[in-house]
Short mmCIF file of C-alpha atoms in Angstrom, two decimals:
data_model
loop_
_atom_site.label_atom_id
_atom_site.label_comp_id
_atom_site.label_asym_id
_atom_site.label_seq_id
_atom_site.Cartn_x
_atom_site.Cartn_y
_atom_site.Cartn_z
CA MET A 1 -35.67 -15.36 0.08
CA SER A 2 -34.59 -12.88 2.83
CA LYS A 3 -37.16 -11.57 5.27
CA LYS A 4 -37.91 -7.86 5.10
CA ASN A 5 -38.12 -5.46 7.86
CA PRO A 6 -40.79 -2.69 7.70
CA ARG A 7 -38.44 -0.36 5.83
CA GLY A 8 -37.74 -3.05 3.15
CA THR A 9 -34.14 -3.92 4.11
CA SER A 10 -33.51 -7.60 4.19
CA VAL A 11 -32.79 -9.03 7.66
CA ARG A 12 -29.76 -10.75 6.35
CA ALA A 13 -28.39 -7.55 4.78
CA LYS A 14 -28.82 -5.65 8.03
CA ASN A 15 -27.06 -8.46 9.94
CA VAL A 16 -24.12 -8.52 7.53
CA THR A 17 -23.78 -4.69 7.27
CA SER A 18 -23.56 -4.42 11.06
CA LYS A 19 -20.34 -6.47 10.88
CA ILE A 20 -18.54 -4.57 8.25
CA PRO A 21 -15.58 -2.45 9.47
CA GLY A 22 -14.53 0.71 7.78
CA VAL A 23 -11.24 2.13 6.87
CA LEU A 24 -10.67 5.90 6.31
CA LEU A 25 -8.05 6.54 3.74
CA ALA A 26 -6.05 9.60 4.71
CA GLY A 27 -2.87 9.18 2.72
CA GLY A 28 -3.13 12.31 0.68
CA LEU A 29 -0.51 15.03 1.29
CA ALA A 30 -2.81 18.08 0.44
CA ARG A 31 -0.19 19.64 -1.92
CA ARG A 32 -2.87 21.99 -3.26
CA MET A 33 -3.56 23.23 0.22
CA GLY A 34 -0.02 23.82 1.11
CA GLY A 35 0.71 20.32 2.62
CA GLY A 36 -0.44 18.65 5.68
CA ASP A 37 -3.42 16.27 6.30
CA LYS A 38 -6.58 17.27 4.35
CA PRO A 39 -8.91 15.53 6.85
CA MET A 40 -7.56 17.67 9.61
CA ARG A 41 -8.87 20.83 7.94
CA THR A 42 -11.83 22.61 9.59
CA ILE A 43 -15.44 23.06 8.24
CA GLY A 44 -17.92 24.80 10.29
CA GLY A 45 -15.82 24.34 13.41
CA ARG A 46 -15.33 20.58 12.96
CA THR A 47 -12.45 18.80 11.27
CA ILE A 48 -13.42 16.97 8.04
CA LEU A 49 -12.23 13.75 9.82
CA ASP A 50 -14.64 14.34 12.68
CA ARG A 51 -17.45 14.66 10.13
CA VAL A 52 -16.51 11.46 8.28
CA ILE A 53 -16.33 9.53 11.52
CA ALA A 54 -19.73 10.77 12.51
CA ARG A 55 -21.21 9.67 9.17
CA LEU A 56 -19.63 6.23 9.02
CA GLY A 57 -19.31 5.23 12.71
CA PRO A 58 -23.02 4.32 12.92
CA GLN A 59 -22.80 2.34 9.71
CA CYS A 60 -19.73 0.19 10.50
CA ALA A 61 -18.51 -2.36 12.98
CA GLY A 62 -15.71 -0.02 14.06
CA LEU A 63 -13.38 2.21 12.09
CA ILE A 64 -9.66 2.27 11.46
CA LEU A 65 -7.56 4.98 9.80
CA ASN A 66 -5.02 4.46 7.11
CA ALA A 67 -2.25 6.93 7.30
CA ASN A 68 1.50 6.94 7.05
CA GLY A 69 3.89 8.88 9.20
CA ASP A 70 3.51 9.56 12.90
CA PRO A 71 0.15 8.08 14.07
CA ALA A 72 0.18 10.32 17.19
CA ARG A 73 -1.17 13.17 15.14
CA PHE A 74 -4.63 11.42 14.97
CA SER A 75 -4.60 10.31 18.52
CA ALA A 76 -7.37 12.67 19.48
CA PHE A 77 -9.84 10.60 17.33
CA GLY A 78 -9.30 7.32 19.21
CA LEU A 79 -9.01 5.11 16.03
CA PRO A 80 -6.52 2.47 15.32
CA VAL A 81 -4.03 3.95 12.82
CA ILE A 82 -2.53 1.49 10.25
CA ALA A 83 0.22 2.37 7.73
CA ASP A 84 0.64 1.01 4.23
CA GLY A 85 2.23 -2.40 4.27
CA ILE A 86 3.90 -1.77 0.97
CA ALA A 87 6.79 0.68 1.21
CA ASP A 88 6.80 3.96 -0.85
CA PHE A 89 3.45 3.12 -2.39
CA PRO A 90 1.37 6.37 -2.55
CA GLY A 91 -1.86 5.09 -3.90
CA PRO A 92 -5.13 4.18 -2.25
CA LEU A 93 -4.92 0.61 -3.20
CA ALA A 94 -2.11 0.16 -0.74
CA GLY A 95 -4.41 1.54 2.02
CA ILE A 96 -7.20 -0.85 1.05
CA LEU A 97 -4.69 -3.72 1.13
CA ALA A 98 -3.54 -2.64 4.52
CA ALA A 99 -7.12 -2.58 5.77
CA LEU A 100 -7.82 -6.18 4.37
CA ASP A 101 -4.63 -7.34 5.95
CA TRP A 102 -5.71 -5.65 9.37
CA ALA A 103 -9.13 -7.34 9.05
CA ALA A 104 -7.65 -10.69 8.35
CA ALA A 105 -5.35 -10.51 11.45
CA ASN A 106 -7.87 -8.82 13.86
CA ARG A 107 -11.29 -9.82 12.65
CA PRO A 108 -10.86 -13.23 11.08
CA ASN A 109 -14.75 -13.71 10.61
CA VAL A 110 -15.11 -10.43 8.67
CA LYS A 111 -15.77 -11.02 4.96
CA LEU A 112 -15.85 -7.37 3.65
CA VAL A 113 -14.40 -4.02 4.41
CA LEU A 114 -15.68 -0.61 3.55
CA SER A 115 -13.27 2.03 2.41
CA ALA A 116 -13.93 5.73 2.27
CA ALA A 117 -11.86 8.84 1.55
CA ALA A 118 -11.16 10.72 4.82
CA ASP A 119 -11.67 14.02 3.15
CA CYS A 120 -15.37 13.53 2.10
CA PRO A 121 -17.32 15.28 4.79
CA PHE A 122 -20.86 14.58 3.50
CA LEU A 123 -20.85 10.78 2.88
CA PRO A 124 -24.18 9.21 2.61
CA ARG A 125 -25.87 7.81 5.79
CA ASP A 126 -26.98 4.84 3.75
CA LEU A 127 -23.57 4.19 2.13
CA VAL A 128 -22.87 0.67 3.62
CA SER A 129 -26.33 -0.68 3.28
CA ARG A 130 -26.75 0.39 -0.45
CA LEU A 131 -23.31 -0.89 -1.38
CA TYR A 132 -24.09 -4.28 0.30
CA GLY A 133 -27.47 -4.49 -1.13
CA ALA A 134 -25.98 -4.06 -4.73
CA LEU A 135 -23.25 -6.46 -3.98
CA GLU A 136 -25.85 -9.07 -2.93
CA ALA A 137 -28.40 -8.48 -5.64
CA GLU A 138 -25.78 -8.46 -8.47
CA ASN A 139 -23.74 -11.33 -7.10
CA ALA A 140 -20.77 -9.08 -7.24
CA GLU A 141 -17.42 -9.44 -5.60
CA LEU A 142 -16.88 -5.70 -5.10
CA ALA A 143 -19.10 -2.65 -5.05
CA VAL A 144 -18.22 1.08 -5.55
CA ALA A 145 -20.08 4.33 -5.21
CA ALA A 146 -20.89 6.81 -8.01
CA SER A 147 -22.57 10.18 -8.55
CA ASP A 148 -23.17 12.57 -11.32
CA GLY A 149 -21.84 10.24 -13.92
CA GLN A 150 -18.68 9.60 -12.07
CA SER A 151 -17.41 6.55 -10.29
CA HIS A 152 -15.68 7.00 -6.91
CA PRO A 153 -13.61 3.78 -6.63
CA VAL A 154 -12.03 4.78 -3.43
CA ILE A 155 -15.36 4.44 -1.72
CA GLY A 156 -16.40 0.89 -1.75
CA LEU A 157 -16.86 -2.63 -0.33
CA TRP A 158 -13.81 -4.95 -0.69
CA SER A 159 -13.60 -8.67 -0.03
CA VAL A 160 -10.97 -9.80 2.37
CA SER A 161 -10.55 -13.06 0.30
CA LEU A 162 -9.08 -10.97 -2.56
CA ARG A 163 -6.27 -9.47 -0.43
CA GLU A 164 -3.54 -11.71 -1.91
CA GLN A 165 -4.62 -11.06 -5.45
CA LEU A 166 -4.57 -7.32 -4.66
CA ARG A 167 -0.99 -7.73 -3.04
CA HIS A 168 0.21 -9.55 -6.28
CA ALA A 169 -1.24 -6.74 -8.38
CA LEU A 170 0.52 -4.07 -6.43
CA VAL A 171 3.75 -5.69 -5.89
CA VAL A 172 4.39 -7.79 -9.08
CA GLU A 173 2.24 -6.02 -11.62
CA ASP A 174 2.65 -2.36 -10.27
CA ILE A 175 -0.97 -1.69 -10.72
CA ARG A 176 -1.87 1.57 -9.03
CA LYS A 177 -5.24 2.57 -10.52
CA ILE A 178 -8.10 1.22 -8.55
CA ASP A 179 -10.42 0.81 -11.63
CA ARG A 180 -7.83 -1.08 -13.55
CA TRP A 181 -7.84 -3.63 -10.76
CA THR A 182 -11.56 -3.78 -10.09
CA ALA A 183 -12.15 -4.34 -13.82
CA ARG A 184 -11.04 -7.92 -13.24
CA TYR A 185 -13.94 -8.74 -10.93
CA ARG A 186 -17.71 -8.63 -10.92
CA LEU A 187 -18.27 -4.99 -9.84
CA ALA A 188 -21.52 -3.40 -8.55
CA THR A 189 -21.76 0.45 -9.05
CA VAL A 190 -24.27 2.30 -6.82
CA THR A 191 -25.24 5.79 -7.86
CA TRP A 192 -26.39 8.54 -5.41
CA PRO A 193 -28.22 11.75 -6.28
CA VAL A 194 -26.28 15.08 -6.14
CA THR A 195 -29.17 17.20 -4.83
CA PRO A 196 -29.19 19.09 -2.58
CA LEU A 197 -25.38 18.21 -2.69
CA ASP A 198 -22.97 15.60 -3.92
CA PRO A 199 -22.33 13.26 -0.97
CA PHE A 200 -18.98 12.52 -2.46
CA PHE A 201 -17.62 15.98 -2.48
CA ASN A 202 -14.08 16.04 -1.43
CA ALA A 203 -11.97 18.92 -0.33
CA ASN A 204 -8.80 19.09 -2.44
CA THR A 205 -8.17 22.88 -2.48
CA MET A 206 -8.65 25.97 -0.29
CA ASP A 207 -11.50 26.93 -2.65
CA ASP A 208 -13.05 23.50 -1.86
CA ILE A 209 -13.02 24.31 1.87
CA ALA A 210 -14.86 27.50 1.24
CA GLU A 211 -17.46 25.60 -0.88
CA ALA A 212 -17.66 22.93 1.87
CA GLU A 213 -18.69 25.64 4.38
CA ARG A 214 -21.66 26.51 2.11
CA LEU A 215 -22.55 22.83 1.58
CA ALA A 216 -22.44 22.15 5.25
CA ALA A 217 -25.42 24.36 5.71
CA LEU A 218 -27.36 22.45 3.10
CA ASP A 219 -26.40 19.29 4.82
CA GLY A 220 -27.72 20.42 8.23
CA GLY A 221 -24.33 21.37 9.46
#
């Protein structure tokens, strides 16, 4: 049995989560906002991406950014930028695969990678620990977040050992929907409350940006 610290988190879980890198998926083209990079939009004087980094940085063993095109546009954030390894594949599974490949090449001892959408400015501060806790408790292979009765498969923990299976699914089977692929594996789903706000709110439209300004005040800025 794992030892517990005073807050009830197993020592093993704490040690493991401190070694999990995170990938921020920034592949969307923000068509409903007139184009451009959604994470570069500003909320309360800070870019969405800056807010995501502030949330996940303390939870992860380093962050990388998955984005296609000229990586220089993200240079101010100081993160490694990796492109999809599969040409002309627009979906988030390609970004997840790119992150797993990056981990295998650069962090060979890493077993899991966290993924998160780079346009979710209010991500939970306990995201990694709760996902890993469910993965461990349920003997699952993958874990994803949920709220308000809806799964958020872009936000989850992914096993590096499954990267070749994911590559086959993308290249040979042309699978693009995340939940179609995760259905093949033991999946843990972790639900967060939506009060005072849904931590997985994402900014897809200009109206969402206005709503995010209001939510930022509820979130403490």
